[in-house]
mmCIF file of C-alpha atoms in Angstrom:
data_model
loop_
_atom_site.group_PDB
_atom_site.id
_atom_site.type_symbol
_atom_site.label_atom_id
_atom_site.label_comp_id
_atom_site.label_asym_id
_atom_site.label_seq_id
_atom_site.Cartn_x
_atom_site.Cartn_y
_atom_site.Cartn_z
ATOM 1 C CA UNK A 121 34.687 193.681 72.799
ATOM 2 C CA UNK A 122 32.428 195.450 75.568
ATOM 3 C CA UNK A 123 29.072 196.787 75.459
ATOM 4 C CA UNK A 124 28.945 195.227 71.114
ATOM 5 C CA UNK A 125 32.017 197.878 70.670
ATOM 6 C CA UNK A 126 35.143 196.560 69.069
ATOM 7 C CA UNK A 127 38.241 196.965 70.365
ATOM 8 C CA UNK A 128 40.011 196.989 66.940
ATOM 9 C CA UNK A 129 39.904 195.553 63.358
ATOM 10 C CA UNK A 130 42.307 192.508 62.229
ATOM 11 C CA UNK A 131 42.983 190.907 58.838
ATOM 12 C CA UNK A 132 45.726 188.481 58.413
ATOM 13 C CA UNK A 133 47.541 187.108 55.582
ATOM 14 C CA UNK A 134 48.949 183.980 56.031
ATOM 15 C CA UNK A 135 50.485 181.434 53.648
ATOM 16 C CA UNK A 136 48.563 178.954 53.253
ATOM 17 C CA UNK A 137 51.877 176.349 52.926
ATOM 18 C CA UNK A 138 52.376 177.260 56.408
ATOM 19 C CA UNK A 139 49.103 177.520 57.971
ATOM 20 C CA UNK A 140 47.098 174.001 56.150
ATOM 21 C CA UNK A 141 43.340 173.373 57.551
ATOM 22 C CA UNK A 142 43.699 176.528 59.564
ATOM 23 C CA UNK A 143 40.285 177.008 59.577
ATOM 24 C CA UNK A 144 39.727 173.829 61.467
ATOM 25 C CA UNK A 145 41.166 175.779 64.599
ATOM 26 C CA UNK A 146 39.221 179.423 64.237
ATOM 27 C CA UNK A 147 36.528 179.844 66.758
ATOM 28 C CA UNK A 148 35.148 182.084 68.874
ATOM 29 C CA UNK A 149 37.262 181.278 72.018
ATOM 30 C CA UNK A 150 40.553 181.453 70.882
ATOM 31 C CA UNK A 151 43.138 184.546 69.248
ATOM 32 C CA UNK A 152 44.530 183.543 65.540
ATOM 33 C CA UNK A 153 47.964 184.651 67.254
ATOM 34 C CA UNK A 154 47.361 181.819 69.614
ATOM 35 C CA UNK A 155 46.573 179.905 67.130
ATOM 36 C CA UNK A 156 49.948 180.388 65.155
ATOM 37 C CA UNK A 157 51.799 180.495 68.277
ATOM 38 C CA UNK A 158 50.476 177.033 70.014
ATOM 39 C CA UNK A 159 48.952 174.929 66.988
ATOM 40 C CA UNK A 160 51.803 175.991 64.419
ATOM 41 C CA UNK A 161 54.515 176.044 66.798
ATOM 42 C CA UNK A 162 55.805 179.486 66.186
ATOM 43 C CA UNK A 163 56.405 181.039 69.543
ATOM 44 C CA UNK A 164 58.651 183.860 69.840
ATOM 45 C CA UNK A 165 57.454 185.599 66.423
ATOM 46 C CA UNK A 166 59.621 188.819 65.846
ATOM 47 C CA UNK A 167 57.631 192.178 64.436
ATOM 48 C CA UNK A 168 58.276 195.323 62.419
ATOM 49 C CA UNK A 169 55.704 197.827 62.584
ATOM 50 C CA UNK A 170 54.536 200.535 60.803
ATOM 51 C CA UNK A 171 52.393 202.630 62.636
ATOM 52 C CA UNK A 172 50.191 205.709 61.292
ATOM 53 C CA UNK A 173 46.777 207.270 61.598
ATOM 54 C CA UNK A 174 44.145 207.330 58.740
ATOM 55 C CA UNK A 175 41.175 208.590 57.906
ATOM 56 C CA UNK A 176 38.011 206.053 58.480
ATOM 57 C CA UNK A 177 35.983 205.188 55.412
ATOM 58 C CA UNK A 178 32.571 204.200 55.452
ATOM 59 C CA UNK A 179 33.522 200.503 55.384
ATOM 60 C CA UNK A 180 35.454 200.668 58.465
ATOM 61 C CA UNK A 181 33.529 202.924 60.579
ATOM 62 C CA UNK A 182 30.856 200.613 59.771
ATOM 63 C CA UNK A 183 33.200 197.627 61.012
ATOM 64 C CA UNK A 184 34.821 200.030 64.659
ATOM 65 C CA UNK A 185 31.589 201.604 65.189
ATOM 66 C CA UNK A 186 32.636 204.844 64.664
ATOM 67 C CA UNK A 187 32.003 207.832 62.325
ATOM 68 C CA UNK A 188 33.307 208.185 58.786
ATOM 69 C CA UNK A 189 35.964 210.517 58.553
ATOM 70 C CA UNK A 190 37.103 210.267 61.970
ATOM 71 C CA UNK A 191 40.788 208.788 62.814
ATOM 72 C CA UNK A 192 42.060 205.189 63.333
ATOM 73 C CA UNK A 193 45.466 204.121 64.382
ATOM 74 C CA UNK A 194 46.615 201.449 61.890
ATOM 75 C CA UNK A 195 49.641 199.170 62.741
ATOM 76 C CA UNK A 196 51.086 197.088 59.380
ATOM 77 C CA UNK A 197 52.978 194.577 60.889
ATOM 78 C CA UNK A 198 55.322 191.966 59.153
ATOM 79 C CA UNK A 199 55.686 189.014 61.861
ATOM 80 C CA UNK A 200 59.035 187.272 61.221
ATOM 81 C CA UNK A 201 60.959 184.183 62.837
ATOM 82 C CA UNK A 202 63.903 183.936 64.635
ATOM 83 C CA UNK A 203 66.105 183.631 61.229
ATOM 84 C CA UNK A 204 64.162 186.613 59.385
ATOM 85 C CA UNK A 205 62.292 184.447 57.517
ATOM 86 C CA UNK A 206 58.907 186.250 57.018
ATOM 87 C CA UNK A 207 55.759 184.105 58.646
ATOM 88 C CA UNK A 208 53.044 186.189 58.154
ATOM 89 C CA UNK A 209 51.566 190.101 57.770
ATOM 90 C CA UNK A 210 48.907 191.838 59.419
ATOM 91 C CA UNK A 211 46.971 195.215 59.393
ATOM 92 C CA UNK A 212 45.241 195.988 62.737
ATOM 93 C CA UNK A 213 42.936 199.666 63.095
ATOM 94 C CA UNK A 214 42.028 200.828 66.335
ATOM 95 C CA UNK A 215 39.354 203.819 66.872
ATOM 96 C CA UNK A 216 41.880 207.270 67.951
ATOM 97 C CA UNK A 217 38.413 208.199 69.651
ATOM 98 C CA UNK A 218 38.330 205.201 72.223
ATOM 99 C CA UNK A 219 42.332 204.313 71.927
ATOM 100 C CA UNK A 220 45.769 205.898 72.571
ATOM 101 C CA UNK A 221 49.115 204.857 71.935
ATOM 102 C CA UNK A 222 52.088 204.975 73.610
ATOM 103 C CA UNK A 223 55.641 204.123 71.762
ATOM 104 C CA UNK A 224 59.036 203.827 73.697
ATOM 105 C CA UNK A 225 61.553 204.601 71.027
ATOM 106 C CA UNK A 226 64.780 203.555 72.078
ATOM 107 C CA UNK A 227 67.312 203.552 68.608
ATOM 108 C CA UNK A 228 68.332 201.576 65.507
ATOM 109 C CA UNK A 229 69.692 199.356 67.588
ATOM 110 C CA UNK A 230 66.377 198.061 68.828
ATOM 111 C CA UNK A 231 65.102 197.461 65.354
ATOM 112 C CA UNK A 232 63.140 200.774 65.529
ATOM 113 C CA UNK A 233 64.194 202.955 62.038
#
């Protein structure tokens, strides 16, 4: 965040068999990813991503300071671990005014589809 503008929009959904008193560990100073990562013990968390550009309601231009109607880049992505086993999902938006994106695609292969 700089100068009160956010860099993007993030809800998580997490199961709460996996993640118990999670709130305990959410504060200001530390990523929920870090938090899954270091306090869960799931490093090396596997993604597939969806990645498309929407049109901004009211809600969210409210939330990425930014007009209604205007673009955001949303990423769905479904965080896995190293046996495929699902861990948890999340929807990120980013602002198309303030942010780009650039995607290497390299093939099937590479889990890209």
């Amino acid at each position: 965040k700089a100068d009160d503008t956010p860099l993007c929009y993030e809800i998580f959904f997490l199961p709460t068999n996996l993640f118990k008193n999670l709130d305990h560990y959410i504060t200001n100073e530390i990523s929920i990813t870090k938090i899954i990562t270091e306090t869960y013990n799931f490093p090396n968390l596997l993604g597939e991503c969806v990645i498309s550009a929407i049109e901004v309601d009211d809600s969210l231009a409210s939330i990425l300071k930014t007009e209604p109607e205007s673009v955001a880049i949303k990423f769905d992505i479904l965080h896995f671990n190293h046996n495929k086993v699902p861990v948890f999902f999340k929807l990120s938006y980013f602002s198309a005014e303030r942010n780009s994106i650039d995607v290497e695609i390299k093939g099937e292969q590479d889990g890209v589809r």
